[in-house]
Short mmCIF file of C-alpha atoms and ligand atoms in Angstrom, two decimals:
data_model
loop_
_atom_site.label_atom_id
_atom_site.label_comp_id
_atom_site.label_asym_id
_atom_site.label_seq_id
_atom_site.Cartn_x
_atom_site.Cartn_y
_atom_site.Cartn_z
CA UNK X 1 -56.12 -33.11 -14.76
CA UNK X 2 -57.05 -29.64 -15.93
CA UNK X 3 -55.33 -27.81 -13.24
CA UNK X 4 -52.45 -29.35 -13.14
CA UNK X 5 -51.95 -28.71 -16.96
CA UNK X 6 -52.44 -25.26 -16.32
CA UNK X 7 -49.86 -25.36 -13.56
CA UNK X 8 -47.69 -27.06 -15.58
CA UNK X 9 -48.38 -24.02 -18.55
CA UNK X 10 -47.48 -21.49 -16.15
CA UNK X 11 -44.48 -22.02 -14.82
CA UNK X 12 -41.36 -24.13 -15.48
CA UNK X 13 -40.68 -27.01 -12.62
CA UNK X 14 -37.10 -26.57 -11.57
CA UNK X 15 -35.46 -29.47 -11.32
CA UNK X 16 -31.98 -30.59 -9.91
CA UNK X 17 -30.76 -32.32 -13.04
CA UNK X 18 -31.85 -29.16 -15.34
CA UNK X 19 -31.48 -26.51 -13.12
CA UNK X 20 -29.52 -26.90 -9.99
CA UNK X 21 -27.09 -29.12 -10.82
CA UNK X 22 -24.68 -26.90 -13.48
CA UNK X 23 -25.60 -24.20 -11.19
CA UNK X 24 -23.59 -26.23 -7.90
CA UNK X 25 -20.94 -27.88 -10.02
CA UNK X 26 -19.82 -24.33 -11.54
CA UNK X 27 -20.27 -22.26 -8.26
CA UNK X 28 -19.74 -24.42 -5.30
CA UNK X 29 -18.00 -27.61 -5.97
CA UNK X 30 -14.83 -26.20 -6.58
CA UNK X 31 -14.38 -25.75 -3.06
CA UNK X 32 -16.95 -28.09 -2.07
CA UNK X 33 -15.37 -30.99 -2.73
CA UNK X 34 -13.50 -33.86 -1.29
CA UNK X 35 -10.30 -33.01 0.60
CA UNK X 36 -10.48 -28.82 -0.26
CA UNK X 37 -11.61 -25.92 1.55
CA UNK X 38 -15.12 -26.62 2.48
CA UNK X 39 -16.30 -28.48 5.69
CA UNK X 40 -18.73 -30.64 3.06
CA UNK X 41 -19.43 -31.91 -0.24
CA UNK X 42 -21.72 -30.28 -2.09
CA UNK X 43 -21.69 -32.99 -5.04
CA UNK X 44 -24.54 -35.04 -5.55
CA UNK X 45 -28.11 -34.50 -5.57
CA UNK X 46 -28.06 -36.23 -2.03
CA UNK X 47 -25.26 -33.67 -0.42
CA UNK X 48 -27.16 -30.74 -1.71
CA UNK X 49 -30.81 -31.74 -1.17
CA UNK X 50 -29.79 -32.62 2.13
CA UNK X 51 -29.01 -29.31 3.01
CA UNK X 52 -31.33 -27.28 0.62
CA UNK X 53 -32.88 -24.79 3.24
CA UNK X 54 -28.93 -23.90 4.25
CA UNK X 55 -28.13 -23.04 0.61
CA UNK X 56 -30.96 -20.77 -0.05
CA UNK X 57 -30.54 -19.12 3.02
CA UNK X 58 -26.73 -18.63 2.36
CA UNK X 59 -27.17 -17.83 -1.23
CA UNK X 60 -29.61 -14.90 -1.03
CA UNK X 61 -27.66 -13.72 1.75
CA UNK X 62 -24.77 -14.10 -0.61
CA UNK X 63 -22.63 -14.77 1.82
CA UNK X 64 -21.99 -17.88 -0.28
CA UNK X 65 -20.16 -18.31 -3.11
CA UNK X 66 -18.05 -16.22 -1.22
CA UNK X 67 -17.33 -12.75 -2.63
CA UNK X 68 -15.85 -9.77 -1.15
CA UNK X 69 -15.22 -6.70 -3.78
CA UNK X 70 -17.93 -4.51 -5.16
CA UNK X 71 -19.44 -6.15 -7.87
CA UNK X 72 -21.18 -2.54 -8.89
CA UNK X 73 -17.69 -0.83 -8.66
CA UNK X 74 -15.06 -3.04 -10.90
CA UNK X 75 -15.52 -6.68 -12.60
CA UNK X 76 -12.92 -9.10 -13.00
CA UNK X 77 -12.07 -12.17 -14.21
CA UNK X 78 -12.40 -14.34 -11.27
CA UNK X 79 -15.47 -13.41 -10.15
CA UNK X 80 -17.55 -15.25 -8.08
CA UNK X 81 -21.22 -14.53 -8.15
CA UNK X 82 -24.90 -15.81 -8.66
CA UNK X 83 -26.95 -13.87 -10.89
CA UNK X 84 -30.42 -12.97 -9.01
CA UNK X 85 -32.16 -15.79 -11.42
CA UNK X 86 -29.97 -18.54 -10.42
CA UNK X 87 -30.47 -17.45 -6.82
CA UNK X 88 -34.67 -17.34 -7.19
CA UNK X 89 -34.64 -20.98 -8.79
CA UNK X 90 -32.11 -22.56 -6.06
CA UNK X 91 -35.02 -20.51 -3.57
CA UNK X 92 -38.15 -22.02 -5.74
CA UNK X 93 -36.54 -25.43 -5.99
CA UNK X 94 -35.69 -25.65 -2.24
CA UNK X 95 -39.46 -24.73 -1.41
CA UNK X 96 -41.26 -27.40 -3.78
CA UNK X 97 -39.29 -30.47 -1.89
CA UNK X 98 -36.12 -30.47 -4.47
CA UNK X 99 -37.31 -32.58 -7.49
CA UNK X 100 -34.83 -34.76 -9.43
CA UNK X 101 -36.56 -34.62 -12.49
CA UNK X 102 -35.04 -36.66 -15.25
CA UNK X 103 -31.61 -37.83 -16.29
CA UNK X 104 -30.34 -34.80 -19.08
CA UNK X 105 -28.10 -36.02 -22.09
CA UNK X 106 -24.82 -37.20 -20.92
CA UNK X 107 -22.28 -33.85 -21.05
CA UNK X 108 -18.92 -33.98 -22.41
CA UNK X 109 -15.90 -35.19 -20.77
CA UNK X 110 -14.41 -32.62 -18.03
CA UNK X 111 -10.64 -32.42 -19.07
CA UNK X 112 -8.87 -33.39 -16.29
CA UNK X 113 -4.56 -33.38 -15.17
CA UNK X 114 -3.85 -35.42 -12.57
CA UNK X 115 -2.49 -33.02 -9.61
CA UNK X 116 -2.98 -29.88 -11.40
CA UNK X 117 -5.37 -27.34 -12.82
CA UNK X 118 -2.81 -26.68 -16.17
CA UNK X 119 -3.52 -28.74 -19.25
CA UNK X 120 -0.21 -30.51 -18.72
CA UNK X 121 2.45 -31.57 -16.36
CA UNK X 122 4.59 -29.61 -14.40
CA UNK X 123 8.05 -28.74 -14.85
CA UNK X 124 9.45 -28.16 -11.82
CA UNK X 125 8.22 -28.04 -8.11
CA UNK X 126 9.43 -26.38 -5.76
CA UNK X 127 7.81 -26.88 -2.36
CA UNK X 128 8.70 -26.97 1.97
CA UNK X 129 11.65 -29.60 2.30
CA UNK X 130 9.70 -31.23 5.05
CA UNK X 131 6.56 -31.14 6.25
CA UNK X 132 4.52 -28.66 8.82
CA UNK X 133 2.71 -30.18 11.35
CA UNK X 134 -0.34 -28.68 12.86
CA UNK X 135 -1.23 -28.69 16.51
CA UNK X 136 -5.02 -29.69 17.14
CA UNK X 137 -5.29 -26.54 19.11
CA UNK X 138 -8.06 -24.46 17.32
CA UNK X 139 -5.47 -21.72 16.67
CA UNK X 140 -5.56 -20.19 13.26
CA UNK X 141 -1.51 -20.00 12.48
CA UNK X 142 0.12 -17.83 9.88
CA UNK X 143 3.78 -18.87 9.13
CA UNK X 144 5.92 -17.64 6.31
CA UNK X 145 8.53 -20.42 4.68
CA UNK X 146 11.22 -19.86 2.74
CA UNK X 147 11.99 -21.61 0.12
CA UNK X 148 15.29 -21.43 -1.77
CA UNK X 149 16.00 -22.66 -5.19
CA UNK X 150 19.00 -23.07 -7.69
CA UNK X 151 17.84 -23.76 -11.19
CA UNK X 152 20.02 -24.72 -14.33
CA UNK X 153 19.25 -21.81 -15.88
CA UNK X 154 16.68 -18.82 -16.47
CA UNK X 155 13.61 -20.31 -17.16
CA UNK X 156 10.54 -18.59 -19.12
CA UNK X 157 7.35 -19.07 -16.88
CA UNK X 158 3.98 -19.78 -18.89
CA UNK X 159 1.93 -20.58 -15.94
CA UNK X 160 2.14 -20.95 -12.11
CA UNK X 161 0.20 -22.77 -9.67
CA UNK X 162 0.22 -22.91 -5.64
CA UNK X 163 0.04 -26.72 -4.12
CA UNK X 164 -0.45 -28.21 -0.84
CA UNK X 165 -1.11 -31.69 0.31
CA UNK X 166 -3.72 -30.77 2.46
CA UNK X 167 -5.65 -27.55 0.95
CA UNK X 168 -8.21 -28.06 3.44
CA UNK X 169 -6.51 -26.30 6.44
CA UNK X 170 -5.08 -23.21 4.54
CA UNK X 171 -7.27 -20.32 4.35
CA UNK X 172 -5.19 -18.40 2.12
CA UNK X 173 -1.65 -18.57 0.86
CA UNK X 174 0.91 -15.39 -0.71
CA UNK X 175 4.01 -16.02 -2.33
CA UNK X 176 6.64 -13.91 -3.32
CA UNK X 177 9.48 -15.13 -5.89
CA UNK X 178 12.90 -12.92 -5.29
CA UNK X 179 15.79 -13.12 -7.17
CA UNK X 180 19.36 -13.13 -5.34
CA UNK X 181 22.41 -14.05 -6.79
CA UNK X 182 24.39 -13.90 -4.37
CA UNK X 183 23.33 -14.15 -0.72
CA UNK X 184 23.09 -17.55 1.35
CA UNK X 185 20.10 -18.52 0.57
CA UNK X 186 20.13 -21.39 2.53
CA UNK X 187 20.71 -19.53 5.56
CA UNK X 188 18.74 -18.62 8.83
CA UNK X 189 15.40 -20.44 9.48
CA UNK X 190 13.33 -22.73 7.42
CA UNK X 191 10.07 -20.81 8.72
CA UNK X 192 8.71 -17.90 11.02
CA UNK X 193 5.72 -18.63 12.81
CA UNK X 194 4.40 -14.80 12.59
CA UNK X 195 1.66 -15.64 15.45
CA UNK X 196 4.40 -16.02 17.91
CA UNK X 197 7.19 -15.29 17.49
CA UNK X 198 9.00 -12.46 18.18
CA UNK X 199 8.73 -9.50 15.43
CA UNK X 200 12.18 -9.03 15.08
CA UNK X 201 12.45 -12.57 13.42
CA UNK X 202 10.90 -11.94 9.86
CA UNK X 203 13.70 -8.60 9.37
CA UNK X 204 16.30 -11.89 8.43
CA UNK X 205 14.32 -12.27 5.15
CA UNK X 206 14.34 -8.73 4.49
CA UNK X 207 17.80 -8.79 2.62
CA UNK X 208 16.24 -11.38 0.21
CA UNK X 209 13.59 -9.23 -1.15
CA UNK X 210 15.79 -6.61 -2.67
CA UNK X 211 14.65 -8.06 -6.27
CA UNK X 212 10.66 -9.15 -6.45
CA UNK X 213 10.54 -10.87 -9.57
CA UNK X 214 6.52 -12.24 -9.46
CA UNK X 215 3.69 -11.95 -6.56
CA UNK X 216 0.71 -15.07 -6.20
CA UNK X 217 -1.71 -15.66 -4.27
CA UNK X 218 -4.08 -18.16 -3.66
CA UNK X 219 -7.66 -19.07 -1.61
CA UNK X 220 -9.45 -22.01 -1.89
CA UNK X 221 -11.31 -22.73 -5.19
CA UNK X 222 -8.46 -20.55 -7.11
CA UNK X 223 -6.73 -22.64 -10.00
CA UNK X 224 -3.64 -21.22 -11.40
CA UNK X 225 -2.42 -18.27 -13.14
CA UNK X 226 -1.51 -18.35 -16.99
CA UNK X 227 -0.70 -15.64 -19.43
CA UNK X 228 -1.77 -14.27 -22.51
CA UNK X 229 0.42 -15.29 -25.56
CA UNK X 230 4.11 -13.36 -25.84
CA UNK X 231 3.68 -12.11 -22.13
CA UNK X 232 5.49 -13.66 -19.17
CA UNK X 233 8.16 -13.51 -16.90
CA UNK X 234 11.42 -15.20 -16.13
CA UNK X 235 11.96 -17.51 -13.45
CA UNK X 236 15.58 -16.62 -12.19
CA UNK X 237 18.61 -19.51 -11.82
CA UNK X 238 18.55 -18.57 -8.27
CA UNK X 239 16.65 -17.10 -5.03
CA UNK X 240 14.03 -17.64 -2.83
CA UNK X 241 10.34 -18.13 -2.43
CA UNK X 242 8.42 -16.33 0.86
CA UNK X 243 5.39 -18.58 1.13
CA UNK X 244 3.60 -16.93 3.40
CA UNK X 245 0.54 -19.41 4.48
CA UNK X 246 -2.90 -18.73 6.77
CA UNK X 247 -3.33 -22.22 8.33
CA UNK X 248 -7.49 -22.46 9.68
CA UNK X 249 -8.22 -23.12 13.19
CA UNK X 250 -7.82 -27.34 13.60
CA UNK X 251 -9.24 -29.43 15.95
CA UNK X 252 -7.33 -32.78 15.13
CA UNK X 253 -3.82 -32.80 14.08
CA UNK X 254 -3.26 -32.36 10.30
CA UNK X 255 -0.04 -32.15 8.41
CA UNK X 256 0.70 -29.83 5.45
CA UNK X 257 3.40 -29.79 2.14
CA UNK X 258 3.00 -26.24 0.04
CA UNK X 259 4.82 -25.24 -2.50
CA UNK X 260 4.56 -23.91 -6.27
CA UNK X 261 4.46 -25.54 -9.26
CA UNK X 262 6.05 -24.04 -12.34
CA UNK X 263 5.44 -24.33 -16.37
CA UNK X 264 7.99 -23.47 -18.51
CA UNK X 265 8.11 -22.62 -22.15
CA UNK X 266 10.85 -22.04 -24.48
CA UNK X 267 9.45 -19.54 -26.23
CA UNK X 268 11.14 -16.79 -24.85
CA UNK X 269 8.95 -13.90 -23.02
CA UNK X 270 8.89 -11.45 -25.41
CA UNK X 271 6.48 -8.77 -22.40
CA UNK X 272 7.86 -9.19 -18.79
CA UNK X 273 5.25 -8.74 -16.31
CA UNK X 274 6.51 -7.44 -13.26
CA UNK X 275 5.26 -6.93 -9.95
CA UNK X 276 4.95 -3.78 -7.32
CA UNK X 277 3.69 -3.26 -3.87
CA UNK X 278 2.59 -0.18 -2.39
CA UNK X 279 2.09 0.26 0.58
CA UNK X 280 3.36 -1.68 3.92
CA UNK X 281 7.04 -3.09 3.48
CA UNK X 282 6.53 -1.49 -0.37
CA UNK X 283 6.91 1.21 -2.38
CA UNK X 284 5.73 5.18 -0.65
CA UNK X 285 5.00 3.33 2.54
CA UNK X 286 6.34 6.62 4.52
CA UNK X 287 3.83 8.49 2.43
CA UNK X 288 1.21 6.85 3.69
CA UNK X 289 -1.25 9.68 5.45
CA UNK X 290 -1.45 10.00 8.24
CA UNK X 291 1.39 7.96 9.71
CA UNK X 292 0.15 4.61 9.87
CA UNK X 293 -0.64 3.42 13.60
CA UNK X 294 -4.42 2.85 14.65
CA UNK X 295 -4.45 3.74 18.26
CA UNK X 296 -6.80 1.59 20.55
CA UNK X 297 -10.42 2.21 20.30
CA UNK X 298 -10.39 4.14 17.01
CA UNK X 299 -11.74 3.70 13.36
CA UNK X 300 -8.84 5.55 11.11
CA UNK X 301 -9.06 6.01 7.37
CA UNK X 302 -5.65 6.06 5.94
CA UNK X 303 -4.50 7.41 2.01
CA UNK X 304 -1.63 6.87 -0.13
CA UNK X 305 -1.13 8.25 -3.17
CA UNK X 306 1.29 6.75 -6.25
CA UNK X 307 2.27 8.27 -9.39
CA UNK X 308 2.37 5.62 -12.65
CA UNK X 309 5.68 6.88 -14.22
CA UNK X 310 4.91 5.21 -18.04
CA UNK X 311 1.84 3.66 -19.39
CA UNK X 312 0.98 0.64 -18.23
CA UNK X 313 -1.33 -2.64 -18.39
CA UNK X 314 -2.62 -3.95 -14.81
CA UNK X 315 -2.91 -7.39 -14.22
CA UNK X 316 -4.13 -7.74 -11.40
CA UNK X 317 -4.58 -6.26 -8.40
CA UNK X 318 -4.58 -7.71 -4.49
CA UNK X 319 -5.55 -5.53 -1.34
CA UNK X 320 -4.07 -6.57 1.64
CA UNK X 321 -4.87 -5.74 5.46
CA UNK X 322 -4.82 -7.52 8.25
CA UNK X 323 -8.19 -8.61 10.85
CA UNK X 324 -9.13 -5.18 11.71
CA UNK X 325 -8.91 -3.89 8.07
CA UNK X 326 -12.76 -2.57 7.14
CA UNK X 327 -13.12 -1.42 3.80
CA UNK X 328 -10.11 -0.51 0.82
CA UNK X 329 -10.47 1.42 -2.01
CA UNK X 330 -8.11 1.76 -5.08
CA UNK X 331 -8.58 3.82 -7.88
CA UNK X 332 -6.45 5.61 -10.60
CA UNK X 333 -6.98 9.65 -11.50
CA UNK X 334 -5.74 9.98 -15.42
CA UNK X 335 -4.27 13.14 -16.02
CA UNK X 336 -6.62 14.64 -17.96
CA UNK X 337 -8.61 13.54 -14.82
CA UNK X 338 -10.07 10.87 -15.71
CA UNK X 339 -11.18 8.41 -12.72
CA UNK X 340 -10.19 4.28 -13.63
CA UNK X 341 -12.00 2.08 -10.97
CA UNK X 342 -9.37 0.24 -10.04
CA UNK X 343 -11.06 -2.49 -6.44
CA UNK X 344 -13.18 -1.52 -3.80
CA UNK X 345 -13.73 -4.13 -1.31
CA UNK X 346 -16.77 -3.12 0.87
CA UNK X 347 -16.86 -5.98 3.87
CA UNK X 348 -12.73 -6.81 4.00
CA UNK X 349 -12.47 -10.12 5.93
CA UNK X 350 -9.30 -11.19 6.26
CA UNK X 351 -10.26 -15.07 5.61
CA UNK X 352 -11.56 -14.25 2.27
CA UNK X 353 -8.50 -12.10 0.17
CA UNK X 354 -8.34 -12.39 -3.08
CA UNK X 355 -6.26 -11.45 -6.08
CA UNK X 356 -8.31 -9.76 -8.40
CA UNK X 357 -7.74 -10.61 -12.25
CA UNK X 358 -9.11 -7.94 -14.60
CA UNK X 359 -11.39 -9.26 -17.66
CA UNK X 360 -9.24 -7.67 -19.79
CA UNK X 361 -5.29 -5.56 -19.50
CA UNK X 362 -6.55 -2.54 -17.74
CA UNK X 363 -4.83 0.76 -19.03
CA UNK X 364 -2.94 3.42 -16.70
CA UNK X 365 -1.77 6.41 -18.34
CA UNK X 366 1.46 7.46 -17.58
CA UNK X 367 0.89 10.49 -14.97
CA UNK X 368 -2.14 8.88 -13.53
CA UNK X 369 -2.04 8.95 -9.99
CA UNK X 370 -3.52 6.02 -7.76
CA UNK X 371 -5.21 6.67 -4.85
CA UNK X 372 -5.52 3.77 -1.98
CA UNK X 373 -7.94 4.12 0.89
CA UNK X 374 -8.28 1.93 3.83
CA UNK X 375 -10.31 1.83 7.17
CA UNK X 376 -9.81 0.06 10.09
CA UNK X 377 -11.84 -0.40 12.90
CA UNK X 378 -9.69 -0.77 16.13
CA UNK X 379 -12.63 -0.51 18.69
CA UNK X 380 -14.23 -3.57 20.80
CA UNK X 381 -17.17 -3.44 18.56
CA UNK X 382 -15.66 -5.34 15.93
CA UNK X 383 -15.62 -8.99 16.36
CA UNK X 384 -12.68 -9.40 13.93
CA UNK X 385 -10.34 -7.50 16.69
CA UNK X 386 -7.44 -10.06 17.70
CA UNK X 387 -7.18 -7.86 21.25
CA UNK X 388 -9.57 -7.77 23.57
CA UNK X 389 -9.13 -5.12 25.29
CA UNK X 390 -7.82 -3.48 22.11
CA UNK X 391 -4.58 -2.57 21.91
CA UNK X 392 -2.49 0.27 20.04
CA UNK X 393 -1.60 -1.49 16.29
CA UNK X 394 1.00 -0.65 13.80
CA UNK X 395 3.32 -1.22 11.65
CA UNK X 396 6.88 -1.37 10.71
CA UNK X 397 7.43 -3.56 7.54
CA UNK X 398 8.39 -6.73 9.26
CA UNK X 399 5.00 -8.54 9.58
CA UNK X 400 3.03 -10.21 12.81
CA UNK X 401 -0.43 -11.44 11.99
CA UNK X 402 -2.00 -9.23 14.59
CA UNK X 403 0.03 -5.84 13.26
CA UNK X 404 -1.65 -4.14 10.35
CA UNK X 405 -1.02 -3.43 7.17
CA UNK X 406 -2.01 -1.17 4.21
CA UNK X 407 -0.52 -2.94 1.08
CA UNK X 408 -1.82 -3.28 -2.48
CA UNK X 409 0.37 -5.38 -5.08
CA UNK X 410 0.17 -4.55 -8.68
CA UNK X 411 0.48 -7.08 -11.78
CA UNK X 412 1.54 -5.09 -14.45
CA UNK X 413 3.32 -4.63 -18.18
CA UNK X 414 4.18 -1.65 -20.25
CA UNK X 415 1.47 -0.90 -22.38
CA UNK X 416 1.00 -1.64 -26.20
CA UNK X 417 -1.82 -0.39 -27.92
CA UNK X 418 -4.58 -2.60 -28.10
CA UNK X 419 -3.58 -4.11 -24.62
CA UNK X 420 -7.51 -2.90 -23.63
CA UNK X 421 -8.69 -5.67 -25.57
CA UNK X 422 -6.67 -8.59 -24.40
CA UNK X 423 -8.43 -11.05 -22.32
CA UNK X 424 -6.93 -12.48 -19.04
CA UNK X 425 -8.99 -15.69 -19.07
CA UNK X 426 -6.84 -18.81 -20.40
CA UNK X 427 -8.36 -21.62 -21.72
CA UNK X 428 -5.11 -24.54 -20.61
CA UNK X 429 -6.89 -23.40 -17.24
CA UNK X 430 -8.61 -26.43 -16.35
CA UNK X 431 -11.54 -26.73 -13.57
C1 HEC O 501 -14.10 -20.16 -2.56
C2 HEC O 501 -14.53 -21.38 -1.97
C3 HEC O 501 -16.02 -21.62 -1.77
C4 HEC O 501 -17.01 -21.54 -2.72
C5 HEC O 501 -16.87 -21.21 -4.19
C6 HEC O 501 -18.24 -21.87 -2.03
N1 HEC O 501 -17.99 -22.13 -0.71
FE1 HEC O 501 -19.37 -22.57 0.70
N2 HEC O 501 -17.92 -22.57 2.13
C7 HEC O 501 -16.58 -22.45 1.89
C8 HEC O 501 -15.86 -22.54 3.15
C9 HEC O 501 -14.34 -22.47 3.32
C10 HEC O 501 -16.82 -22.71 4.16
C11 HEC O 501 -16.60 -22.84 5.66
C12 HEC O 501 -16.15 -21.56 6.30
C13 HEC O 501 -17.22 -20.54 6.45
O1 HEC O 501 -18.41 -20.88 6.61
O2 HEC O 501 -16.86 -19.35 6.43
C14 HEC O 501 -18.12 -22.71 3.48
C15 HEC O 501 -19.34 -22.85 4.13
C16 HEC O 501 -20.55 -23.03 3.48
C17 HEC O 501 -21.80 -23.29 4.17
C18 HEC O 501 -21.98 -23.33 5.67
C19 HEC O 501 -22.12 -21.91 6.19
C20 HEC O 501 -22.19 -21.84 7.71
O3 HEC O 501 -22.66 -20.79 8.19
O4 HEC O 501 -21.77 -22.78 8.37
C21 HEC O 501 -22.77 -23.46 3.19
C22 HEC O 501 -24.24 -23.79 3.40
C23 HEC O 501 -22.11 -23.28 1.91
N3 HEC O 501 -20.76 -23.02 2.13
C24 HEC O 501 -22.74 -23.36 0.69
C25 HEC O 501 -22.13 -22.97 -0.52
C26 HEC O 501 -22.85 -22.89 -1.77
C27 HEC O 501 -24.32 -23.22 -1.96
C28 HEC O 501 -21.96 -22.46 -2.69
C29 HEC O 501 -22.20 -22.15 -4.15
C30 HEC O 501 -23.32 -21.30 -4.45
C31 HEC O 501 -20.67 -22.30 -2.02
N4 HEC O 501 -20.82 -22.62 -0.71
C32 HEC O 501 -19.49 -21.89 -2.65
C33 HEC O 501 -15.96 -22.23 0.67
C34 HEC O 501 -16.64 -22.00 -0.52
#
């Protein structure tokens, strides 16, 4: 009896209901849930006792929740990421047989939409006009749709949110919304399979992207992206969408509807965010140093540099490369010299890219000049290489999945003073 009182003194029992549960249902559930990314539930007690050894093991590698940018070099927003205490107790309560322990009081209501992470219906969707169906061929698959639209009007955006009826095979999804008044843009093909098809195919949507007017991006888990008040951006009468979607490896067949779903508001936007990309296909992509082809068996660092020509607010910010990408840098040089950490992303795997919300608008002076840095590792010692033996890879603005790129898009406004202290978090977001 004496003992175990002592025991007891010493040191707190972790239990699932006190301990482990919040700690699952706000880190892992979001994707480990019924018909989403994960191949399992991680739920109830049952799913996650089940496999308790597993999640220690993946948790102090931190391999999950998964996590790619430098938590040491910039925060944001979004972040995904165990502190070391939350990490020790999942460890201590996997090694002392998982306890229940007992019921805690009943927690409030989750707020819940019915197909949708906004605190309110959709206004419009617009989405594939028929269905993509996937081969059970174990081939991952990464096909860019286009999807025009012809609205009644411009329409002020509040929030914006990527859907799919089956979110389980698509390991990541882009989207690009482009204005154009006055092309076809119901002409050419529905979709380019960029795995196989020829190269040449994707230059037919080049002609629609003279006017970006907003850049998404989604990976599983994500929700949907909503602005601070007065700032927005305007969802033009007429253009197209370039969904460009990463379909996972399948091994029975599996059909798929994307699209985007759209809030509007009629308070008009009174700050228009607007969106850049540097880079491949972008802005100073023939300033990109040295010229950009990675010749086979070679690791090649690459720079660009880009000069902010007025103040402004970032957003966000989203690194792109493509398998054989190794590490990218971004950061901004102030002109009184100055250094703003902008992403670094340490362990780039291409399954696990991720738009990067700042915690708060994140200031560039006008002047400041942003430096990008990227590595890629064409040699046979990287598993990630597509070629085997590896081949010479480059570049030339139309897109295969197996050609690289070196492309970082930019959220941004103008800046106002006191933008540094506007948060990015929005609480219509729901879980
Ligand atoms: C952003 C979505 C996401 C989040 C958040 C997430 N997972 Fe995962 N998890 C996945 C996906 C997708 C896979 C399967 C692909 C893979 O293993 O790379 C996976 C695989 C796993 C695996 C199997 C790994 C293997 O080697 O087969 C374990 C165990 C796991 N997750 C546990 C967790 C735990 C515990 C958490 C929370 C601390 C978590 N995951 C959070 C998406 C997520």
């Amino acid at each position: 009896m004496f003992l175990r009182t002592m025991q007891g003194a010493s040191a707190q029992k972790i239990t699932w209901n006190q301990h482990i549960a919040p700690i699952i249902h706000t880190n892992c559930t979001p994707c480990h849930k019924k018909a989403d990314a994960a191949p399992f539930e991680l739920v109830t007690y049952e799913d996650v006792a089940k496999r308790a050894a597993f999640i220690k093991q993946v948790t102090q590698s931190r391999y999950m929740p998964p996590w790619k940018a430098d938590t040491h070099y910039a925060s944001f927003a979004n972040e995904r990421r165990l502190t070391d205490e939350e990490i020790r107790m999942i460890a201590e309560w996997a090694d002392t047989k998982m306890p229940k322990g007992k019921d805690v009081a009943k927690q409030e209501p989750v707020r819940y939409q019915e197909g949708t992470h906004y605190s309110r219906q959709p206004d419009t969707i617009l989405q594939m006009s028929r269905p993509f169906h996937l081969k059970a061929d174990n081939k991952e698959r990464f096909i860019v749709y286009k999807i025009p639209f012809e609205l009644p009007a411009d329409m002020n955006v509040e929030a914006i949110e990527f859907v799919s009826s089956n979110r389980k095979v698509i390991h990541h999804a882009n989207y690009e919304i482009d204005a154009v008044p006055d092309l076809d843009i119901y002409a050419g093909q529905e979709y380019i399979n960029l795995t196989e098809e020829d190269r040449g195919k994707y230059l037919q949507y080049v002609p629609f992207r003279q006017r970006m007017i907003y850049y998404g991006g989604w990976i599983p888990g994500a929700t949907c992206e909503s602005y601070p008040k007065n700032i927005g951006w305007v969802m033009p009468k007429r253009g197209v969408i370039l969904l460009t979607l990463h379909y996972a490896p399948v091994g029975k067949e599996e059909d798929n509807i994307s699209g985007i779903q759209l809030f509007f508001t009629k308070t008009p936007v009174k700050r228009e965010i607007r969106a850049v990309s540097f880079g491949s296909g972008g802005v100073g992509e023939k300033d990109i140093d040295p010229f950009f082809y990675i010749p086979a068996d070679a690791v090649k660092t690459f720079r660009l540099k880009v000069t902010v020509p007025e103040d402004q607010s970032i957003m966000y910010v989203w690194p792109h490369m493509h398998y054989i990408g190794k590490k990218f840098k971004a950061f901004g040089v102030t002109p009184v010299g100055d250094t703003v950490k902008m992403v670094s992303v340490t362990d780039w795997d291409f399954k696990w890219q991720e738009v990067y919300w700042y915690p708060k608008l994140l200031k560039l002076p006008k002047g400041t000049v942003i430096h990008i840095e990227a590595i890629y590792d064409n040699t046979a010692a990287n598993p990630a290489n597509p070629s085997s033996p590896p081949r010479l890879i480059y570049s030339s603005g139309d897109m295969k999945s197996t050609d690289e790129m070196l492309t970082l898009v930019m959220l941004y406004l103008n800046y106002e003073k006191g933008d540094e202290t506007i948060p990015l978090k929005n609480e219509n977001i729901l879980k």
